[in-house]
Tab-separated table of C-alpha atoms in Angstrom:
chain	number	residue	atom	x	y	z
A	1	UNK	CA	-136.587	154.760	211.133
A	2	UNK	CA	-137.314	155.240	207.437
A	3	UNK	CA	-133.760	156.391	206.803
A	4	UNK	CA	-132.330	153.312	208.549
A	5	UNK	CA	-134.474	150.969	206.465
A	6	UNK	CA	-133.531	152.720	203.194
A	7	UNK	CA	-129.844	152.660	204.126
A	8	UNK	CA	-130.017	148.923	204.918
A	9	UNK	CA	-131.684	148.195	201.594
A	10	UNK	CA	-129.050	150.169	199.692
A	11	UNK	CA	-126.234	148.352	201.478
A	12	UNK	CA	-127.800	144.979	200.691
A	13	UNK	CA	-128.185	145.931	197.036
A	14	UNK	CA	-124.582	147.096	196.785
A	15	UNK	CA	-123.119	143.998	198.495
A	16	UNK	CA	-125.392	141.448	196.849
A	17	UNK	CA	-126.297	137.954	198.047
A	18	UNK	CA	-123.581	135.698	199.499
A	19	UNK	CA	-121.967	133.307	197.076
A	20	UNK	CA	-120.441	129.922	197.852
A	21	UNK	CA	-117.911	129.479	195.081
A	22	UNK	CA	-116.719	126.071	196.275
A	23	UNK	CA	-120.190	124.534	196.055
A	24	UNK	CA	-120.944	126.059	192.652
A	25	UNK	CA	-117.807	125.077	190.774
A	26	UNK	CA	-119.437	122.044	189.150
A	27	UNK	CA	-122.680	123.814	188.311
A	28	UNK	CA	-123.141	125.164	184.769
A	29	UNK	CA	-122.854	128.928	184.492
A	30	UNK	CA	-126.210	130.615	184.824
A	31	UNK	CA	-126.700	134.027	183.219
A	32	UNK	CA	-127.366	136.648	185.844
A	33	UNK	CA	-128.857	140.069	185.615
A	34	UNK	CA	-126.375	142.809	186.325
A	35	UNK	CA	-127.641	146.002	187.864
A	36	UNK	CA	-126.365	149.276	186.399
A	37	UNK	CA	-123.270	150.566	188.134
A	38	UNK	CA	-124.980	153.797	189.111
A	39	UNK	CA	-127.908	152.054	190.815
A	40	UNK	CA	-126.173	151.318	194.166
A	41	UNK	CA	-124.782	154.849	194.209
A	42	UNK	CA	-128.207	156.323	193.519
A	43	UNK	CA	-129.821	154.233	196.247
A	44	UNK	CA	-127.051	155.150	198.676
A	45	UNK	CA	-127.440	158.854	197.862
A	46	UNK	CA	-131.181	158.611	198.454
A	47	UNK	CA	-130.504	156.927	201.788
A	48	UNK	CA	-128.111	159.682	202.857
A	49	UNK	CA	-130.589	162.369	201.844
A	50	UNK	CA	-133.330	160.604	203.769
A	51	UNK	CA	-131.115	160.513	206.865
A	52	UNK	CA	-130.309	164.215	206.511
A	53	UNK	CA	-133.999	165.005	206.103
A	54	UNK	CA	-134.927	163.069	209.242
A	55	UNK	CA	-132.066	164.308	211.417
A	56	UNK	CA	-131.449	167.875	210.212
A	57	UNK	CA	-134.645	168.964	208.496
A	58	UNK	CA	-135.825	170.097	205.109
A	59	UNK	CA	-133.774	173.300	205.037
A	60	UNK	CA	-130.417	171.551	205.344
A	61	UNK	CA	-131.575	168.945	202.830
A	62	UNK	CA	-132.315	171.649	200.267
A	63	UNK	CA	-128.885	173.214	200.656
A	64	UNK	CA	-127.233	169.804	200.372
A	65	UNK	CA	-129.124	169.075	197.150
A	66	UNK	CA	-128.206	172.464	195.681
A	67	UNK	CA	-124.547	172.161	196.642
A	68	UNK	CA	-124.365	168.579	195.410
A	69	UNK	CA	-125.806	169.570	192.039
A	70	UNK	CA	-123.301	172.394	191.630
A	71	UNK	CA	-120.307	170.282	192.658
A	72	UNK	CA	-121.500	167.321	190.592
A	73	UNK	CA	-121.945	169.441	187.478
A	74	UNK	CA	-118.498	170.990	187.904
A	75	UNK	CA	-116.887	167.570	188.444
A	76	UNK	CA	-118.696	166.188	185.390
A	77	UNK	CA	-117.456	169.065	183.235
A	78	UNK	CA	-113.867	168.606	184.399
A	79	UNK	CA	-114.056	164.852	183.822
A	80	UNK	CA	-115.471	165.239	180.314
A	81	UNK	CA	-112.867	167.890	179.447
A	82	UNK	CA	-110.017	165.621	180.527
A	83	UNK	CA	-111.499	162.733	178.534
A	84	UNK	CA	-111.782	164.923	175.435
A	85	UNK	CA	-108.169	166.018	175.739
A	86	UNK	CA	-107.005	162.445	176.200
A	87	UNK	CA	-109.062	161.330	173.205
A	88	UNK	CA	-107.570	164.113	171.075
A	89	UNK	CA	-104.043	163.062	172.065
A	90	UNK	CA	-104.744	159.428	171.175
A	91	UNK	CA	-106.321	160.473	167.868
A	92	UNK	CA	-103.241	162.536	166.987
A	93	UNK	CA	-100.905	159.706	167.973
A	94	UNK	CA	-102.938	157.270	165.852
A	95	UNK	CA	-102.594	159.433	162.767
A	96	UNK	CA	-98.867	159.905	163.342
A	97	UNK	CA	-98.229	156.198	163.940
A	98	UNK	CA	-100.156	155.228	160.812
A	99	UNK	CA	-98.248	157.757	158.725
A	100	UNK	CA	-94.902	156.571	160.090
A	101	UNK	CA	-95.711	152.940	159.379
A	102	UNK	CA	-96.885	153.784	155.864
A	103	UNK	CA	-93.658	155.674	155.087
A	104	UNK	CA	-91.503	152.788	156.272
A	105	UNK	CA	-93.469	150.331	154.181
A	106	UNK	CA	-93.158	152.585	151.149
A	107	UNK	CA	-89.398	152.613	151.724
A	108	UNK	CA	-89.351	148.880	150.959
A	109	UNK	CA	-89.197	147.337	154.431
A	110	UNK	CA	-91.080	144.139	155.110
A	111	UNK	CA	-94.165	144.670	157.331
A	112	UNK	CA	-92.787	143.123	160.538
A	113	UNK	CA	-89.525	145.101	160.394
A	114	UNK	CA	-91.379	148.275	159.456
A	115	UNK	CA	-93.685	147.762	162.435
A	116	UNK	CA	-90.724	147.245	164.773
A	117	UNK	CA	-89.006	150.393	163.497
A	118	UNK	CA	-92.230	152.411	163.756
A	119	UNK	CA	-92.637	151.266	167.361
A	120	UNK	CA	-89.313	152.893	168.273
A	121	UNK	CA	-90.805	156.249	167.262
A	122	UNK	CA	-94.427	155.653	168.332
A	123	UNK	CA	-94.789	154.070	171.763
A	124	UNK	CA	-98.377	153.047	171.070
A	125	UNK	CA	-97.167	150.466	168.549
A	126	UNK	CA	-94.867	148.629	170.967
A	127	UNK	CA	-97.462	146.012	171.908
A	128	UNK	CA	-98.315	145.403	168.249
A	129	UNK	CA	-94.651	145.131	167.301
A	130	UNK	CA	-94.117	142.644	170.133
A	131	UNK	CA	-97.013	140.584	168.807
A	132	UNK	CA	-95.466	140.657	165.344
A	133	UNK	CA	-92.067	139.513	166.637
A	134	UNK	CA	-93.707	136.541	168.353
A	135	UNK	CA	-95.605	135.620	165.212
A	136	UNK	CA	-99.007	136.512	166.649
A	137	UNK	CA	-102.074	138.062	165.065
A	138	UNK	CA	-101.027	141.627	164.267
A	139	UNK	CA	-104.476	142.594	162.991
A	140	UNK	CA	-106.049	141.531	166.285
A	141	UNK	CA	-103.448	143.578	168.174
A	142	UNK	CA	-104.351	146.633	166.094
A	143	UNK	CA	-108.021	145.993	166.858
A	144	UNK	CA	-107.236	146.029	170.567
A	145	UNK	CA	-105.636	149.448	170.146
A	146	UNK	CA	-108.747	150.553	168.292
A	147	UNK	CA	-110.843	149.910	171.408
A	148	UNK	CA	-109.075	152.779	173.209
A	149	UNK	CA	-111.101	156.038	173.069
A	150	UNK	CA	-109.707	158.083	170.197
A	151	UNK	CA	-107.897	155.138	168.591
A	152	UNK	CA	-110.615	154.036	166.166
A	153	UNK	CA	-108.203	154.624	163.295
A	154	UNK	CA	-106.230	151.533	164.308
A	155	UNK	CA	-109.189	149.398	163.251
A	156	UNK	CA	-108.687	150.580	159.684
A	157	UNK	CA	-105.035	149.664	159.953
A	158	UNK	CA	-106.100	146.249	161.258
A	159	UNK	CA	-108.427	145.749	158.296
A	160	UNK	CA	-105.669	146.695	155.843
A	161	UNK	CA	-103.160	144.408	157.591
A	162	UNK	CA	-105.619	141.506	157.590
A	163	UNK	CA	-106.408	141.940	153.888
A	164	UNK	CA	-102.720	142.122	153.033
A	165	UNK	CA	-101.914	138.937	154.974
A	166	UNK	CA	-104.779	136.997	153.407
A	167	UNK	CA	-104.506	138.201	149.810
A	168	UNK	CA	-100.900	139.327	149.506
A	169	UNK	CA	-101.967	142.802	148.357
A	170	UNK	CA	-99.476	145.633	148.961
A	171	UNK	CA	-100.278	147.327	152.244
A	172	UNK	CA	-98.180	150.482	151.834
A	173	UNK	CA	-100.595	152.240	149.462
A	174	UNK	CA	-103.609	151.360	151.583
A	175	UNK	CA	-101.977	152.607	154.781
A	176	UNK	CA	-101.000	155.821	153.031
A	177	UNK	CA	-104.646	156.453	152.211
A	178	UNK	CA	-105.690	155.549	155.738
A	179	UNK	CA	-103.117	157.965	157.165
A	180	UNK	CA	-104.360	160.740	154.878
A	181	UNK	CA	-107.970	160.124	155.903
A	182	UNK	CA	-107.001	160.209	159.576
A	183	UNK	CA	-105.159	163.490	159.037
A	184	UNK	CA	-108.186	165.032	157.361
A	185	UNK	CA	-110.513	163.798	160.106
A	186	UNK	CA	-108.188	165.197	162.746
A	187	UNK	CA	-108.207	168.575	160.992
A	188	UNK	CA	-112.004	168.481	160.713
A	189	UNK	CA	-112.336	167.598	164.401
A	190	UNK	CA	-110.138	170.574	165.302
A	191	UNK	CA	-112.295	172.913	163.188
A	192	UNK	CA	-115.527	171.598	164.732
A	193	UNK	CA	-114.061	171.842	168.226
A	194	UNK	CA	-113.057	175.458	167.613
A	195	UNK	CA	-116.531	176.302	166.338
A	196	UNK	CA	-118.227	174.649	169.308
A	197	UNK	CA	-115.869	176.240	171.825
A	198	UNK	CA	-117.732	179.543	171.507
A	199	UNK	CA	-121.079	177.941	172.338
A	200	UNK	CA	-119.603	176.033	175.255
A	201	UNK	CA	-117.903	179.123	176.657
A	202	UNK	CA	-121.120	181.144	176.323
A	203	UNK	CA	-123.090	178.484	178.178
A	204	UNK	CA	-120.588	178.349	181.034
A	205	UNK	CA	-120.458	182.139	181.327
A	206	UNK	CA	-124.247	182.309	181.420
A	207	UNK	CA	-124.199	179.690	184.170
A	208	UNK	CA	-121.884	181.838	186.282
A	209	UNK	CA	-123.853	185.078	185.852
A	210	UNK	CA	-126.438	184.380	188.614
A	211	UNK	CA	-123.681	183.836	191.167
A	212	UNK	CA	-121.875	186.946	189.973
A	213	UNK	CA	-125.115	188.892	190.399
A	214	UNK	CA	-125.463	187.597	193.963
A	215	UNK	CA	-121.886	188.692	194.745
A	216	UNK	CA	-122.440	192.145	193.226
A	217	UNK	CA	-125.673	192.523	195.167
A	218	UNK	CA	-123.884	191.645	198.398
A	219	UNK	CA	-121.145	194.180	197.667
A	220	UNK	CA	-123.738	196.850	196.867
A	221	UNK	CA	-125.508	196.322	200.200
A	222	UNK	CA	-128.701	194.752	198.820
A	223	UNK	CA	-128.281	191.790	201.199
A	224	UNK	CA	-129.314	188.999	198.812
A	225	UNK	CA	-127.748	186.356	201.053
A	226	UNK	CA	-130.158	187.123	203.860
A	227	UNK	CA	-133.075	186.585	201.509
A	228	UNK	CA	-131.618	183.357	200.092
A	229	UNK	CA	-130.490	181.870	203.393
A	230	UNK	CA	-133.075	183.304	205.749
A	231	UNK	CA	-136.416	182.749	204.041
A	232	UNK	CA	-138.313	179.916	202.416
A	233	UNK	CA	-138.949	181.816	199.151
A	234	UNK	CA	-135.236	182.551	198.902
A	235	UNK	CA	-134.280	178.929	199.433
A	236	UNK	CA	-136.809	177.725	196.888
A	237	UNK	CA	-135.571	180.319	194.404
A	238	UNK	CA	-131.956	179.316	194.949
A	239	UNK	CA	-132.730	175.600	194.542
A	240	UNK	CA	-134.757	176.230	191.376
A	241	UNK	CA	-131.990	178.426	189.975
A	242	UNK	CA	-129.407	175.753	190.731
A	243	UNK	CA	-131.460	173.143	188.886
A	244	UNK	CA	-131.831	175.434	185.872
A	245	UNK	CA	-128.130	176.323	185.830
A	246	UNK	CA	-126.997	172.699	186.035
A	247	UNK	CA	-129.550	171.644	183.424
A	248	UNK	CA	-128.499	174.442	181.071
A	249	UNK	CA	-124.811	173.517	181.299
A	250	UNK	CA	-125.508	169.824	180.714
A	251	UNK	CA	-127.863	170.614	177.838
A	252	UNK	CA	-125.273	172.842	176.166
A	253	UNK	CA	-122.627	170.130	176.466
A	254	UNK	CA	-125.067	167.527	175.153
A	255	UNK	CA	-125.830	169.627	172.066
A	256	UNK	CA	-122.117	170.173	171.400
A	257	UNK	CA	-121.297	166.496	171.823
A	258	UNK	CA	-124.198	165.434	169.609
A	259	UNK	CA	-122.646	167.525	166.820
A	260	UNK	CA	-119.282	165.868	167.350
A	261	UNK	CA	-120.867	162.414	167.424
A	262	UNK	CA	-122.677	163.110	164.148
A	263	UNK	CA	-119.377	164.094	162.573
A	264	UNK	CA	-117.700	160.883	163.823
A	265	UNK	CA	-120.519	158.710	162.416
A	266	UNK	CA	-119.987	160.241	159.008
């Protein structure tokens, strides 16, 4: 009964109250409070766990929590790794596009033609070049590119472009300096990433050691699985170890990312 009530509450929170758009068209917009995106998921997960606890018992619930923590930590690591790689690719493309545009401007081309030629070599600049051909706000288009993770360097290009349009100052020299700064920052990010890779690898290896020990114990005939799966102390020990392993991996990643964030703020 408790599980059904919790599940109904979570569903109501995720769906929200009914809205009559036709009757509210003429009403002034009223600011509404938006719940965090993870809140419905958290409530739904709690409802599922409550249902498992009621229907299958505490033992199955403990194994579900342990397995969910392990799978969730692994999925989080994979997701963050893919995001870091994508951010590094965008950062490299930003530096290359800025350097290409600066070289074309130094060659004597006018900014709009230089931007169009640079877009043929750097696909990321196609939207900005299209904006320039239509006579739009090129600086605003560069700012939109700067909102992409890893593309913060485009905001510097936008500032230089805006200053050049408003004051008539030569933009080639400024973009050359921006491109050089982006190159140096990219090199520094690679050095920091290489230094932190050792700490990250050590943390992940340490996280795998308990499971390796369980496998070695099973191969040696010590029967650790019977203790872990067949007794309450074993289940409690396995759940506590899972919490510590997941927390250690997340903590290690948080420390490494805090160092990278401090470097980016500088």
